[in-house]
Coordinates of C-alpha atoms in Angstrom, one line a residue:
M226 CA -0.3 -0.1 0.3
N227 CA 1.1 3.8 -1.1
R228 CA 2.0 6.7 0.9
R229 CA -1.4 8.1 -1.4
Q230 CA -4.0 4.9 0.4
L231 CA -2.9 5.2 3.6
M232 CA -3.7 9.4 4.0
R233 CA -6.8 9.0 2.6
M234 CA -7.8 5.4 4.8
A235 CA -10.3 7.2 8.1
V236 CA -7.4 7.5 11.3
L237 CA -8.7 5.7 13.9
A238 CA -10.5 8.3 16.0
G239 CA -11.0 7.9 20.1
M240 CA -14.2 9.5 21.6
S241 CA -13.5 12.5 24.0
G242 CA -13.0 13.2 27.4
G243 CA -10.6 11.6 30.0
L244 CA -11.2 11.6 33.6
A245 CA -9.7 11.1 37.7
A246 CA -11.5 7.7 38.3
C247 CA -11.0 6.0 41.6
G248 CA -13.5 2.7 40.5
I249 CA -15.1 1.3 37.9
D250 CA -18.0 -0.3 36.9
N251 CA -18.3 -2.9 35.1
D252 CA -18.4 -1.8 31.5
G253 CA -15.9 0.6 32.6
G254 CA -18.4 3.2 33.7
V255 CA -16.7 5.4 35.9
V256 CA -17.1 5.6 40.0
I257 CA -16.1 7.7 41.9
D258 CA -15.4 6.8 45.3
G259 CA -12.5 9.0 46.4
P260 CA -12.5 13.6 45.7
G261 CA -12.6 13.7 42.3
P262 CA -12.2 17.6 40.1
S263 CA -12.4 19.9 42.0
G264 CA -15.8 21.8 41.1
G265 CA -17.1 23.6 38.2
S266 CA -16.8 23.6 34.6
G267 CA -14.2 20.9 32.4
V268 CA -13.2 22.6 29.3
G269 CA -14.6 25.1 27.6
G270 CA -17.2 25.6 29.8
G271 CA -19.4 22.7 29.3
L272 CA -19.3 19.4 31.5
P273 CA -15.7 17.2 31.4
V274 CA -16.0 14.5 28.7
V275 CA -15.2 10.8 29.4
P276 CA -14.1 8.2 26.7
K277 CA -16.7 6.4 25.7
L278 CA -18.2 2.7 27.6
R279 CA -19.0 0.0 25.5
R280 CA -22.4 -0.5 25.5
D281 CA -23.0 3.0 24.4
A282 CA -21.2 1.4 20.0
V283 CA -23.5 0.1 18.0
S284 CA -21.7 -0.7 16.1
A285 CA -18.4 -3.0 15.1
A286 CA -16.5 0.0 14.0
Q287 CA -17.7 1.5 16.6
L288 CA -16.5 -0.6 19.1
I289 CA -12.8 -0.6 17.7
Q290 CA -13.2 3.7 18.1
Y291 CA -14.2 3.1 21.6
F292 CA -11.8 0.8 22.7
L293 CA -9.2 2.4 21.0
A294 CA -10.1 5.3 23.5
A295 CA -10.4 3.4 26.8
P296 CA -7.8 4.3 29.2
A297 CA -7.7 7.9 28.3
G298 CA -8.0 10.0 31.1
I299 CA -8.0 7.7 33.8
E300 CA -4.8 8.3 36.8
D301 CA -5.4 4.6 38.4
E302 CA -3.7 2.2 36.4
K303 CA -6.4 -0.8 38.1
A304 CA -9.2 1.5 36.7
M305 CA -7.5 2.0 33.7
L306 CA -8.0 -1.6 33.0
A307 CA -11.3 -2.8 34.1
R308 CA -12.0 -0.2 31.1
V309 CA -10.1 -1.7 29.0
R310 CA -11.2 -5.3 29.9
A311 CA -14.6 -3.8 30.3
F312 CA -14.4 -3.7 26.3
L313 CA -13.6 -7.4 26.2
A314 CA -15.5 -10.3 25.9
P315 CA -16.7 -12.1 29.6
A316 CA -14.1 -15.2 28.3
A317 CA -11.0 -12.3 28.5
K318 CA -11.4 -10.9 32.3
D319 CA -8.7 -12.1 33.4
W320 CA -7.0 -11.0 29.8
S321 CA -3.0 -9.4 30.5
P322 CA -0.9 -6.7 28.9
R323 CA 2.9 -7.1 28.7
N324 CA 2.7 -4.2 30.9
N325 CA -0.1 -1.4 31.6
S326 CA 1.4 1.5 29.8
I327 CA -1.1 3.4 27.6
N328 CA 0.4 3.0 24.2
V329 CA -0.2 6.2 22.0
V330 CA -0.2 4.6 18.7
R331 CA -1.5 6.0 14.8
A332 CA -4.0 3.4 13.7
V333 CA -4.3 3.7 10.2
A334 CA -7.5 0.9 9.8
G335 CA -8.7 -1.5 6.5
E336 CA -11.9 -2.7 5.7
L337 CA -14.7 -3.9 7.8
K338 CA -15.0 -7.1 6.8
P339 CA -17.7 -9.8 8.2
D340 CA -16.6 -13.3 9.1
S341 CA -18.1 -16.0 8.2
S342 CA -20.6 -15.3 10.6
S343 CA -23.2 -12.7 10.2
N344 CA -22.4 -11.4 14.2
K345 CA -18.1 -10.7 14.1
W346 CA -16.7 -9.2 11.8
S347 CA -13.2 -8.4 11.7
Q348 CA -10.8 -5.5 10.8
Q349 CA -6.4 -5.5 9.6
I350 CA -5.4 -1.9 10.9
T351 CA -1.4 -0.8 10.9
I352 CA -0.5 1.0 14.0
L353 CA 3.1 3.2 14.1
P354 CA 3.2 3.7 18.2
I355 CA 4.2 7.2 18.7
G356 CA 4.8 7.4 22.6
V357 CA 4.4 5.8 26.1
L358 CA 1.6 7.9 27.9
L359 CA 4.1 8.6 31.3
P360 CA 1.2 10.3 34.6
G361 CA 2.8 13.8 34.2
G362 CA 1.3 14.0 30.9
M363 CA 4.6 12.9 29.6
L364 CA 5.4 11.3 26.2
A365 CA 8.0 8.6 25.9
P366 CA 9.7 7.2 23.4
P367 CA 7.6 4.3 22.4
T368 CA 9.1 0.8 23.8
R369 CA 7.9 -1.0 20.7
P370 CA 9.3 0.7 17.8
G371 CA 8.7 0.0 13.9
S372 CA 5.0 0.0 12.4
R373 CA 2.8 -3.2 12.0
K374 CA 0.0 -4.7 11.6
I375 CA -2.9 -5.9 14.0
T376 CA -6.5 -7.3 13.6
L377 CA -9.1 -6.5 16.2
R378 CA -11.9 -9.1 16.1
V379 CA -15.9 -7.8 17.0
S380 CA -18.3 -10.1 17.6
A381 CA -22.6 -9.1 18.9
A382 CA -23.2 -10.6 22.7
V383 CA -24.4 -13.4 23.1
D384 CA -26.8 -12.1 25.8
E385 CA -28.9 -10.3 25.3
S386 CA -29.3 -8.8 28.6
V387 CA -25.6 -7.2 27.8
G388 CA -25.9 -6.7 24.8
G389 CA -24.1 -4.8 22.0
F390 CA -20.2 -6.2 21.5
Y391 CA -16.9 -7.7 22.5
I392 CA -13.4 -7.6 21.5
I393 CA -12.6 -11.4 21.3
T394 CA -8.9 -12.2 22.1
D395 CA -8.6 -16.4 21.7
E396 CA -9.4 -15.9 18.5
A397 CA -5.9 -16.3 16.8
G398 CA -5.1 -14.4 13.3
D399 CA -1.6 -14.9 11.2
E400 CA -0.5 -11.0 13.2
E401 CA 0.3 -10.0 16.4
P402 CA -2.0 -10.9 19.6
L403 CA -3.1 -8.5 21.3
D404 CA -1.0 -8.1 24.2
E405 CA -1.0 -3.8 25.0
I406 CA -2.8 -1.3 26.6
L407 CA -3.7 0.7 23.1
L408 CA -4.9 4.7 22.8
S409 CA -5.5 5.7 18.8
E410 CA -3.3 9.1 18.3
A411 CA -6.8 10.9 17.4
A412 CA -8.1 10.3 21.2
L413 CA -4.9 11.4 22.5
G414 CA -6.1 15.4 20.7
Q415 CA -9.3 14.6 21.9
F416 CA -9.0 13.5 25.9
Y417 CA -5.9 15.5 26.2
Q418 CA -4.3 18.9 25.5
P419 CA -1.0 19.4 24.7
R420 CA 0.4 22.8 27.4
S421 CA 4.1 22.8 27.7
L422 CA 5.9 24.4 31.2
Y423 CA 8.8 25.9 31.2
Y424 CA 11.6 26.0 32.8
W425 CA 14.7 28.7 32.4
N426 CA 18.2 26.9 31.2
T427 CA 20.8 26.1 32.5
E428 CA 22.7 30.0 32.5
N429 CA 18.8 31.0 33.8
T430 CA 19.7 33.8 30.3
A431 CA 15.9 31.7 28.3
L432 CA 12.6 29.2 29.3
V433 CA 12.8 25.9 27.7
P434 CA 9.4 24.8 27.2
D435 CA 8.7 21.1 28.2
L436 CA 5.5 20.0 26.1
R437 CA 3.5 18.2 28.5
Y438 CA -0.6 16.6 27.9
I439 CA -3.2 17.0 30.0
S440 CA -6.3 15.6 30.8
R441 CA -9.6 17.1 29.3
A442 CA -12.0 15.8 31.5
Y443 CA -10.0 18.6 33.9
D444 CA -12.0 22.0 35.2
D445 CA -9.4 25.4 34.6
A446 CA -9.4 25.2 38.3
R447 CA -8.0 21.3 38.7
R448 CA -6.0 21.6 35.0
R449 CA -3.8 24.8 35.9
D450 CA -3.2 23.1 39.6
A451 CA -2.0 19.8 37.9
M452 CA 0.7 21.6 35.7
V453 CA 1.7 24.4 38.7
K454 CA 2.4 20.4 40.6
L455 CA 4.5 19.4 37.9
L456 CA 6.8 22.8 37.0
V457 CA 7.6 22.4 41.1
E458 CA 6.9 19.5 42.4
D459 CA 7.6 16.8 39.1
G460 CA 10.2 18.6 37.1
P461 CA 11.0 18.5 33.8
A462 CA 11.1 15.4 31.2
P463 CA 14.3 13.5 30.6
W464 CA 14.9 14.2 27.3
V465 CA 15.1 18.6 28.2
A466 CA 16.3 17.9 32.5
P467 CA 20.1 18.2 30.9
A468 CA 18.8 21.7 29.1
V469 CA 17.2 23.8 32.3
L470 CA 17.5 23.9 35.9
R471 CA 14.2 22.1 37.8
F472 CA 13.7 24.2 41.3
P473 CA 14.9 22.4 44.1
Q474 CA 13.8 19.2 45.9
N475 CA 12.1 20.6 48.7
S476 CA 9.7 22.9 46.5
T477 CA 6.1 22.5 47.0
K478 CA 2.9 23.9 46.1
I479 CA 1.0 25.3 49.1
G480 CA -2.6 24.3 48.6
N481 CA -5.0 25.9 45.1
V482 CA -4.1 27.9 42.3
V483 CA -7.1 30.8 42.9
Q484 CA -8.9 32.9 40.8
K485 CA -9.2 36.4 42.1
E486 CA -9.6 40.2 40.9
G487 CA -8.1 38.9 38.0
N488 CA -5.0 37.5 38.9
L489 CA -3.9 33.7 39.3
I490 CA -2.5 33.4 43.0
V491 CA 0.5 30.6 43.0
N492 CA 1.8 30.0 47.0
L493 CA 5.1 27.5 46.2
S494 CA 7.2 27.2 50.1
S495 CA 9.7 28.4 49.8
G496 CA 12.6 25.7 49.2
T497 CA 10.7 27.6 44.6
T498 CA 13.6 31.0 45.5
A499 CA 16.5 28.6 46.6
I500 CA 18.1 29.2 43.2
R501 CA 16.5 31.7 41.1
D502 CA 14.9 35.3 42.4
T503 CA 10.9 35.7 42.3
N504 CA 11.1 37.8 38.7
K505 CA 12.2 34.3 37.1
V506 CA 10.1 31.2 39.6
G507 CA 7.5 34.4 38.1
S508 CA 8.4 34.4 34.7
Q509 CA 8.3 30.8 34.6
L510 CA 4.3 30.2 36.2
R511 CA 3.5 33.3 34.1
W512 CA 4.4 31.6 30.5
T513 CA 3.7 27.8 31.7
L514 CA -0.3 28.9 32.5
H515 CA -0.3 31.5 29.2
R516 CA -2.9 29.6 28.1
E517 CA -4.9 29.7 31.3
L518 CA -5.5 33.2 31.3
A519 CA -7.9 33.9 28.6
S520 CA -10.7 33.2 31.0
G521 CA -10.0 36.8 32.6
A522 CA -7.3 35.8 34.7
L523 CA -5.0 39.3 33.5
D524 CA -1.1 38.6 35.7
V525 CA 0.4 35.6 37.9
A526 CA 0.7 36.9 41.7
L527 CA 3.3 34.1 43.8
Q528 CA 3.4 33.8 47.2
I529 CA 5.9 32.8 48.8
E530 CA 4.6 30.7 52.2
S531 CA 1.4 32.7 51.4
E532 CA 3.4 36.0 52.0
P533 CA 2.9 38.6 48.6
R534 CA 5.7 38.5 46.6
A535 CA 5.0 39.9 42.4
T536 CA 2.6 40.2 40.6
V537 CA 4.4 39.1 36.9
R538 CA 3.4 41.2 34.4
D539 CA 7.1 42.3 32.5
Y540 CA 7.5 38.4 31.6
L541 CA 7.3 37.9 28.2
S542 CA 11.0 38.4 26.4
D543 CA 11.9 35.7 28.7
N544 CA 10.3 33.4 26.4
R545 CA 12.9 33.9 23.1
A546 CA 10.0 32.1 20.5
W547 CA 8.1 35.2 21.7
R548 CA 7.7 38.4 19.3
S549 CA 5.2 42.0 19.7
P550 CA 3.3 42.2 17.9
N551 CA 4.8 45.1 16.5
A552 CA 8.6 42.9 15.3
P553 CA 9.1 43.7 12.1
D554 CA 8.7 40.6 10.3
R555 CA 11.9 38.6 9.8
G556 CA 13.9 39.5 6.9
L557 CA 13.6 37.4 4.1
F558 CA 17.1 36.3 1.9
A559 CA 17.8 33.7 -0.7
I560 CA 20.4 32.4 -3.1
V561 CA 20.5 35.0 -6.7
E562 CA 23.4 33.3 -8.6
S563 CA 25.6 32.4 -6.1
Q564 CA 25.0 35.9 -4.2
L565 CA 23.4 36.9 -1.4
V566 CA 19.9 39.2 -2.1
S567 CA 17.2 40.3 0.4
L568 CA 14.4 38.7 -0.8
D569 CA 12.1 42.0 0.9
S570 CA 14.1 44.2 -1.5
H571 CA 14.8 42.3 -4.5
Q572 CA 18.8 43.7 -4.1
V573 CA 22.5 42.5 -3.3
S574 CA 21.9 42.3 0.4
S575 CA 24.5 44.9 1.6
L576 CA 26.5 41.8 3.7
M577 CA 27.9 40.6 0.4
S578 CA 30.4 43.4 1.5
V579 CA 31.1 41.9 5.6
L580 CA 31.9 38.8 3.8
T581 CA 34.7 40.4 1.1
P582 CA 38.4 41.1 2.2
K583 CA 38.7 44.7 2.9
E584 CA 42.0 44.7 0.8
S585 CA 39.9 43.8 -2.1
K586 CA 38.8 47.0 -3.8
E587 CA 35.6 45.7 -5.3
T588 CA 33.5 42.0 -4.7
D589 CA 35.6 39.3 -5.1
P590 CA 34.1 37.4 -8.3
K591 CA 35.0 34.3 -6.7
L592 CA 33.1 35.2 -3.3
L593 CA 30.7 32.4 -4.4
I594 CA 28.1 32.4 -1.5
E595 CA 26.1 28.4 -2.0
S596 CA 24.1 29.2 1.7
A597 CA 23.6 31.5 4.3
A598 CA 22.1 32.4 8.6
I599 CA 22.2 36.1 9.6
T600 CA 21.1 36.7 13.3
A601 CA 18.1 38.3 14.4
D602 CA 19.3 41.9 14.5
G603 CA 19.9 41.5 10.7
Q604 CA 23.4 42.3 11.3
T605 CA 26.4 39.3 11.2
V606 CA 26.8 36.3 8.6
A607 CA 27.5 33.7 8.2
A608 CA 27.6 32.0 5.2
V609 CA 29.6 28.9 2.4
R610 CA 30.9 30.3 0.0
R611 CA 33.5 28.5 -2.6
D612 CA 36.0 28.8 -4.8
A613 CA 37.2 28.8 -8.0
E614 CA 38.8 24.8 -7.1
G615 CA 35.9 24.5 -5.7
Q616 CA 37.4 24.6 -2.0
R617 CA 34.6 25.3 -0.1
Y618 CA 34.5 28.2 3.9
L619 CA 32.5 29.0 6.7
V620 CA 32.9 33.0 6.2
I621 CA 31.6 35.4 9.3
G622 CA 31.3 38.9 8.1
S623 CA 29.0 41.8 10.7
E624 CA 28.2 45.3 10.2
S625 CA 28.4 46.3 13.4
D626 CA 32.7 46.2 12.6
P627 CA 33.1 46.5 9.2
K628 CA 36.6 47.0 9.3
A629 CA 37.4 43.9 10.7
D630 CA 38.2 40.9 8.2
P631 CA 35.0 38.8 8.2
L632 CA 36.2 35.2 9.9
Q633 CA 36.9 32.0 7.3
Y634 CA 37.0 28.2 7.8
S635 CA 38.4 26.0 5.1
L636 CA 36.2 23.1 5.2
T637 CA 36.7 19.6 4.6
A638 CA 37.3 19.4 0.5
G639 CA 35.1 17.3 -0.9
A640 CA 32.5 16.8 1.9
S641 CA 28.9 17.8 1.7
V642 CA 28.0 20.6 3.4
S643 CA 24.5 21.9 5.3
R644 CA 22.9 25.5 5.3
P645 CA 24.5 26.8 8.5
V646 CA 22.3 27.4 11.4
W647 CA 23.4 30.2 14.1
L648 CA 23.4 29.5 17.7
G649 CA 22.0 31.9 19.8
G650 CA 24.8 34.6 18.0
E651 CA 27.6 33.9 18.4
S652 CA 28.3 30.5 17.2
V653 CA 27.0 29.3 13.7
L654 CA 26.3 25.2 13.0
L655 CA 27.1 23.5 10.4
V656 CA 27.5 19.8 9.0
V657 CA 30.2 18.9 7.2
G658 CA 31.0 16.0 6.0
G659 CA 28.3 14.4 7.8
E660 CA 29.8 15.4 10.7
L661 CA 27.6 17.7 13.0
M662 CA 30.4 21.0 14.1
Q663 CA 30.1 24.5 16.0
F664 CA 32.0 27.2 14.0
S665 CA 33.0 30.7 16.5
R666 CA 32.0 34.5 15.9
A667 CA 35.3 35.1 17.2
G668 CA 37.5 32.1 15.7
G669 CA 40.7 32.5 13.8
K670 CA 40.6 33.1 10.4
Q671 CA 41.8 30.2 9.6
G672 CA 40.5 28.0 12.2
A673 CA 38.5 25.2 12.0
G674 CA 35.3 24.2 13.7
E675 CA 35.0 22.4 16.3
S676 CA 32.7 18.5 17.2
V677 CA 29.9 18.8 19.0
S678 CA 30.2 16.0 21.7
G679 CA 27.8 13.5 22.1
Q680 CA 25.8 13.6 18.4
P681 CA 25.0 9.9 17.8
N682 CA 28.7 7.9 16.6
G683 CA 28.8 6.7 13.4
K684 CA 25.4 8.0 12.1
R685 CA 25.0 10.2 9.2
I686 CA 24.1 14.1 9.7
T687 CA 22.7 15.7 6.5
S688 CA 20.8 18.7 8.1
V689 CA 20.4 20.6 11.9
A690 CA 17.6 22.7 12.8
V691 CA 17.6 25.1 15.9
A692 CA 14.0 25.6 18.4
P693 CA 13.5 29.0 18.8
D694 CA 14.9 28.4 23.0
G695 CA 18.5 27.4 21.5
R696 CA 18.9 23.9 23.9
R697 CA 17.1 21.7 20.9
L698 CA 18.4 20.9 17.9
A699 CA 16.4 19.0 15.5
L700 CA 18.3 17.1 13.7
L701 CA 18.5 14.7 9.8
V702 CA 20.4 11.0 11.2
N703 CA 20.2 9.1 8.5
G704 CA 17.5 10.8 6.8
R705 CA 15.8 10.0 10.8
V706 CA 14.4 13.0 12.4
Y707 CA 15.8 13.3 16.1
M708 CA 14.9 15.4 18.0
V709 CA 18.0 16.1 20.8
A710 CA 18.4 19.1 23.8
I711 CA 22.1 20.1 24.6
Q712 CA 22.9 20.1 28.1
G713 CA 26.0 22.3 27.8
M714 CA 27.0 24.8 26.4
K715 CA 30.6 25.6 26.9
K716 CA 32.6 25.2 23.2
P717 CA 31.9 23.2 22.0
I718 CA 28.1 22.4 23.1
E719 CA 27.2 19.2 24.0
L720 CA 23.6 17.2 23.2
A721 CA 22.0 14.9 26.0
S722 CA 22.3 11.1 25.0
E723 CA 18.0 10.8 25.8
G724 CA 17.8 11.9 22.3
R725 CA 14.3 10.4 20.8
Y726 CA 13.9 9.8 16.1
L727 CA 10.6 10.5 15.7
P728 CA 8.3 7.8 14.6
L729 CA 7.1 9.1 11.3
E730 CA 7.1 6.5 9.2
L731 CA 2.9 6.0 8.5
P732 CA 2.7 9.5 7.3
L733 CA 5.6 9.4 5.7
E734 CA 6.6 6.3 4.0
S735 CA 9.6 5.9 4.8
P736 CA 11.2 7.5 7.8
S737 CA 14.8 7.3 5.7
H738 CA 13.2 10.6 3.1
V739 CA 13.6 12.8 4.7
T740 CA 15.2 15.6 3.7
A741 CA 14.9 19.2 5.7
V742 CA 13.7 20.2 8.6
A743 CA 12.8 23.3 10.4
F744 CA 11.1 24.4 13.4
G745 CA 7.9 26.4 12.9
A746 CA 7.2 26.8 15.9
E747 CA 8.6 26.4 19.5
D748 CA 6.8 22.3 20.0
R749 CA 6.4 22.2 16.5
L750 CA 8.2 21.1 13.2
I751 CA 8.2 21.9 9.3
L752 CA 9.4 18.2 7.7
G753 CA 10.1 18.0 3.7
W754 CA 10.9 14.4 2.7
T755 CA 10.3 12.2 -0.8
G756 CA 7.1 10.3 -1.0
D757 CA 5.7 7.5 -3.0
L758 CA 7.1 7.4 -7.1
G759 CA 10.3 9.6 -5.9
R760 CA 7.7 13.1 -5.1
P761 CA 8.2 16.0 -2.6
Y762 CA 6.1 16.3 0.0
I763 CA 5.7 19.0 2.9
G764 CA 3.8 18.1 6.8
E765 CA 4.6 19.1 10.0
C766 CA 4.6 17.9 13.6
N767 CA 4.8 18.0 17.0
V768 CA 8.4 17.3 18.3
F769 CA 7.5 14.4 19.5
G770 CA 6.6 13.7 15.7
G771 CA 2.8 13.0 17.4
D772 CA 0.1 15.6 15.8
F773 CA 0.8 15.4 11.9
R774 CA -0.8 16.8 9.5
M775 CA 0.1 17.3 5.4
I776 CA 0.7 21.1 4.6
L777 CA 1.5 20.7 0.2
E778 CA 0.9 17.1 -1.6
E779 CA 3.0 16.7 -4.6
V780 CA 4.8 20.1 -4.3
G781 CA 6.8 18.7 -7.5
P782 CA 7.2 15.8 -10.8
S783 CA 9.1 12.4 -9.3
G784 CA 12.3 13.0 -9.1
I785 CA 13.5 16.0 -7.3
R786 CA 14.2 16.8 -3.2
V787 CA 12.9 19.2 -0.7
L788 CA 16.4 20.7 -1.4
S789 CA 16.5 23.3 2.6
L790 CA 13.3 24.9 4.2
S791 CA 13.3 27.2 6.8
A792 CA 10.1 29.0 9.0
S793 CA 9.6 31.9 11.0
P794 CA 8.5 30.3 14.0
I795 CA 5.2 31.9 15.1
S796 CA 4.7 33.0 18.3
P797 CA 3.4 31.5 21.3
T798 CA 0.7 34.3 21.9
D799 CA -0.2 34.2 19.1
P800 CA -2.8 32.3 16.0
L801 CA -1.5 29.2 14.2
S802 CA -0.3 30.4 11.3
L803 CA 2.7 29.5 9.5
V804 CA 5.6 31.3 7.3
A805 CA 7.7 28.3 5.4
V806 CA 10.2 29.1 2.8
Y807 CA 11.9 25.8 0.9
S808 CA 13.6 24.6 -2.8
T809 CA 14.1 22.3 -4.8
V810 CA 16.0 22.0 -7.7
K811 CA 12.8 23.6 -9.9
G812 CA 12.8 26.3 -7.3
S813 CA 12.0 28.6 -4.4
F814 CA 8.3 28.8 -2.8
R815 CA 7.1 30.4 0.5
I816 CA 4.3 28.8 2.1
T817 CA 1.1 30.9 3.5
P818 CA -1.7 30.3 5.4
N819 CA -3.5 31.0 1.9
E820 CA -1.5 30.0 -1.0
Q821 CA 1.8 29.3 -2.2
L822 CA 3.6 31.5 -3.8
S823 CA 6.6 31.2 -6.7
F824 CA 10.1 34.3 -6.1
K825 CA 9.9 33.3 -10.1
G826 CA 9.7 36.5 -11.4
Q827 CA 9.5 38.8 -8.3
L828 CA 13.8 39.2 -8.0
P829 CA 15.5 41.1 -9.6
Q830 CA 17.6 40.2 -12.5
V831 CA 21.0 39.5 -10.9
A832 CA 23.6 39.1 -12.7
P833 CA 26.8 35.9 -12.8
S834 CA 30.0 37.2 -10.0
G835 CA 32.6 38.0 -13.6
S836 CA 29.8 38.1 -15.7
P837 CA 28.4 40.9 -17.4
S838 CA 25.2 42.7 -15.7
A839 CA 21.8 42.0 -16.2
S840 CA 20.6 45.4 -17.9
T841 CA 23.9 45.0 -19.9
S842 CA 23.3 41.2 -21.1
A843 CA 21.6 40.8 -24.4
T844 CA 19.8 38.0 -23.2
P845 CA 19.2 38.2 -19.1
K846 CA 18.5 34.9 -17.9
A847 CA 16.0 34.2 -15.0
P848 CA 18.2 34.0 -12.1
I849 CA 18.5 30.9 -10.3
V850 CA 16.7 31.3 -6.2
S851 CA 18.2 28.6 -4.1
S852 CA 18.2 27.4 -0.4
P853 CA 16.4 30.7 1.3
F854 CA 16.2 31.6 4.4
F855 CA 14.3 33.6 7.2
T856 CA 16.7 35.3 10.0
S857 CA 17.1 33.6 12.8

C-alpha cells in the first residue's frame, strides 16, 4: 500500500474525554469513591467529557473506535485496566497486557470485514507507536518502535441482557496478538490537550518549553493546579532535563491556584526561590499558565509561604519564541546567482561587503555563495562559499564591525555541507561530511570548527535546525528526524544522551526519506521528504512526531526533493499561521496560510559574478533562486 492510499484511509479516532476515576463498574463506567474534580465546568465551560463505554457502541466499527480510546484520562492503573477489559468478551476477563503502560499509536484502519458468522467482524489496523503516555503527561519514546499490523475481531454479544459488541481476543490470526494497552493518536488529541511547562535554561537566560498532555476532563481550576504541581514538584521530562534547571527538591505548591481580582494566585514553598529570584519564578509560572489566562485572569501573583512577592507582568521576552505583534517581520533572503539577495527589497544584500576581505576594492569575483544564515538583528552573516577550485569555506562577517576582515574557516575538501544556522548570536552550527560542527564567531581566520560532543556515533547527519529557545535541536540522522537537547553550552556544545528519533513511518511512508527540517513553532517541526513515486512533500508534526498533518502534497514532479526549509517560527501568543520557505532544483517557494507563492519573476535580474550586469546583457536569463531563509 502506498503513502497516498494510507493518507486517504480513515485514521481511527477516539471519542473525547478523560477522567480521574477511583473505580470502574462492570462496563468500565466511572465510580467516584474518592475526591473527584474540584468543581466547576470542564474545558470550554461544559461538563467534563469521558470516554465512551462498550455499551455505547452501536456498530462493530464504533466499538473498535471506542476501544482505542478506553484508557484515556484514567490515572489509577487498576481502574484503567478494568475499563479496557470491559470491552473484551467475557472469556477474556483475565486478559493481561505485557505491561500497564498506555501506548499511543497512530492507527490506520483497513476495511471492516464480516466473518463467516453474521455476528462477527474483523478489521486489520496498521499501528505506529508514537510514545508511551506517562503520569504527568509525558510522552516517552515508544518501547516497540516501528509500524506493525494487528487485527481486532468483534462479536455481537450472545447474552441479550448485556447487549452490544465485544472485542474477541481468543481467535488467533496471522498478526501479533493483542498484548498492549493502546490509545489512538486521535483519541490523545481529543482527550488531552497539549500544554508546555517552562523551565529556565542552565544559564538562567531564557525559558525552554517542555511539552505535556493534560487531561481535558480537568476543569479550569484542577488543570491549573496540575500544571503548577508538575512544574514545581515533578520536574522536567528526561529528554529536556539536561538543558534546564529544575526546582530544588523541597519545592512544593501550597494549596490550590486560585483566581482572585484579575490574578491567578500561586502559593509556593520557600525552597522554590533557593536558586533563582522571585521574578524568574514568576516568569516561569506566567508562561506555563499563559493559555489559562484567556478566561479572565490578567496576571500571575506569586506568593512564597503565603506572603505576596510579585505580580508578574514583565515576562514575555524571557521566552525567545515570543515576538511582539509590533516587531517587523523577519528578513527573508536567498542565494541568487551565487550572491546573497534580500527577497524583501529584491536587492543584493549589503552584507555581501562584510564577506569580502577589506584589501579587495570590490566584491571578489570568486566569492560564490552557496548558503547563508543571518542573525536576528540582521547585522551578522555566516555564509558557505566556494572558490574557483571548488574549495568550500565558512565565512562570518558583521556590519557591527565593518572595518574588520571576515572570519574564514576552511571546510573539509569534497565534503557535503549543510546550510549554516546560528546558535544564539555567537556561534554557527554546520554539518560537514555528515558530522555536526560548531564554529565560533570569535575564531581565527584560518581556524577550524569543533566537532559537537554527544552526536550519534556512526550515523550520518545531513541537516540541523535550532529551536527558538536555542537549547533543543532537530537533526536529520540517516534521513530520520532526531530530537535532542543541549546539555552543555561550553564550546563545543554537548548533546544530551536522551535524544529520540521521531516515529514518522506511516505519514511519510518511510522514515529514511526526510530531506529537510525546520522549527515552525517552539514545539512544532516542518518536514520535507520524498514520498512514493519520488515526489516531494511537506508536512508538520510536534516534537514527538505526533499530531502530523500534511501541508503540501506533491510540491514538485517525481525525481526532485526538498533541498532546504526555513520558517518564521510562530509566537506562542499568536494564532497558528505558518510562514515558511523551501527550495527544490525547480526553484524556491513560500508557504503562507492561504497560498503557495513562487519567487520566480519577483526577483531582480542578478548577473552571475564576473559577468556583465543583467541590465547590459543582451539576453538576461531568469535568476536561479536557492536556499531561501529567514533571519534567526
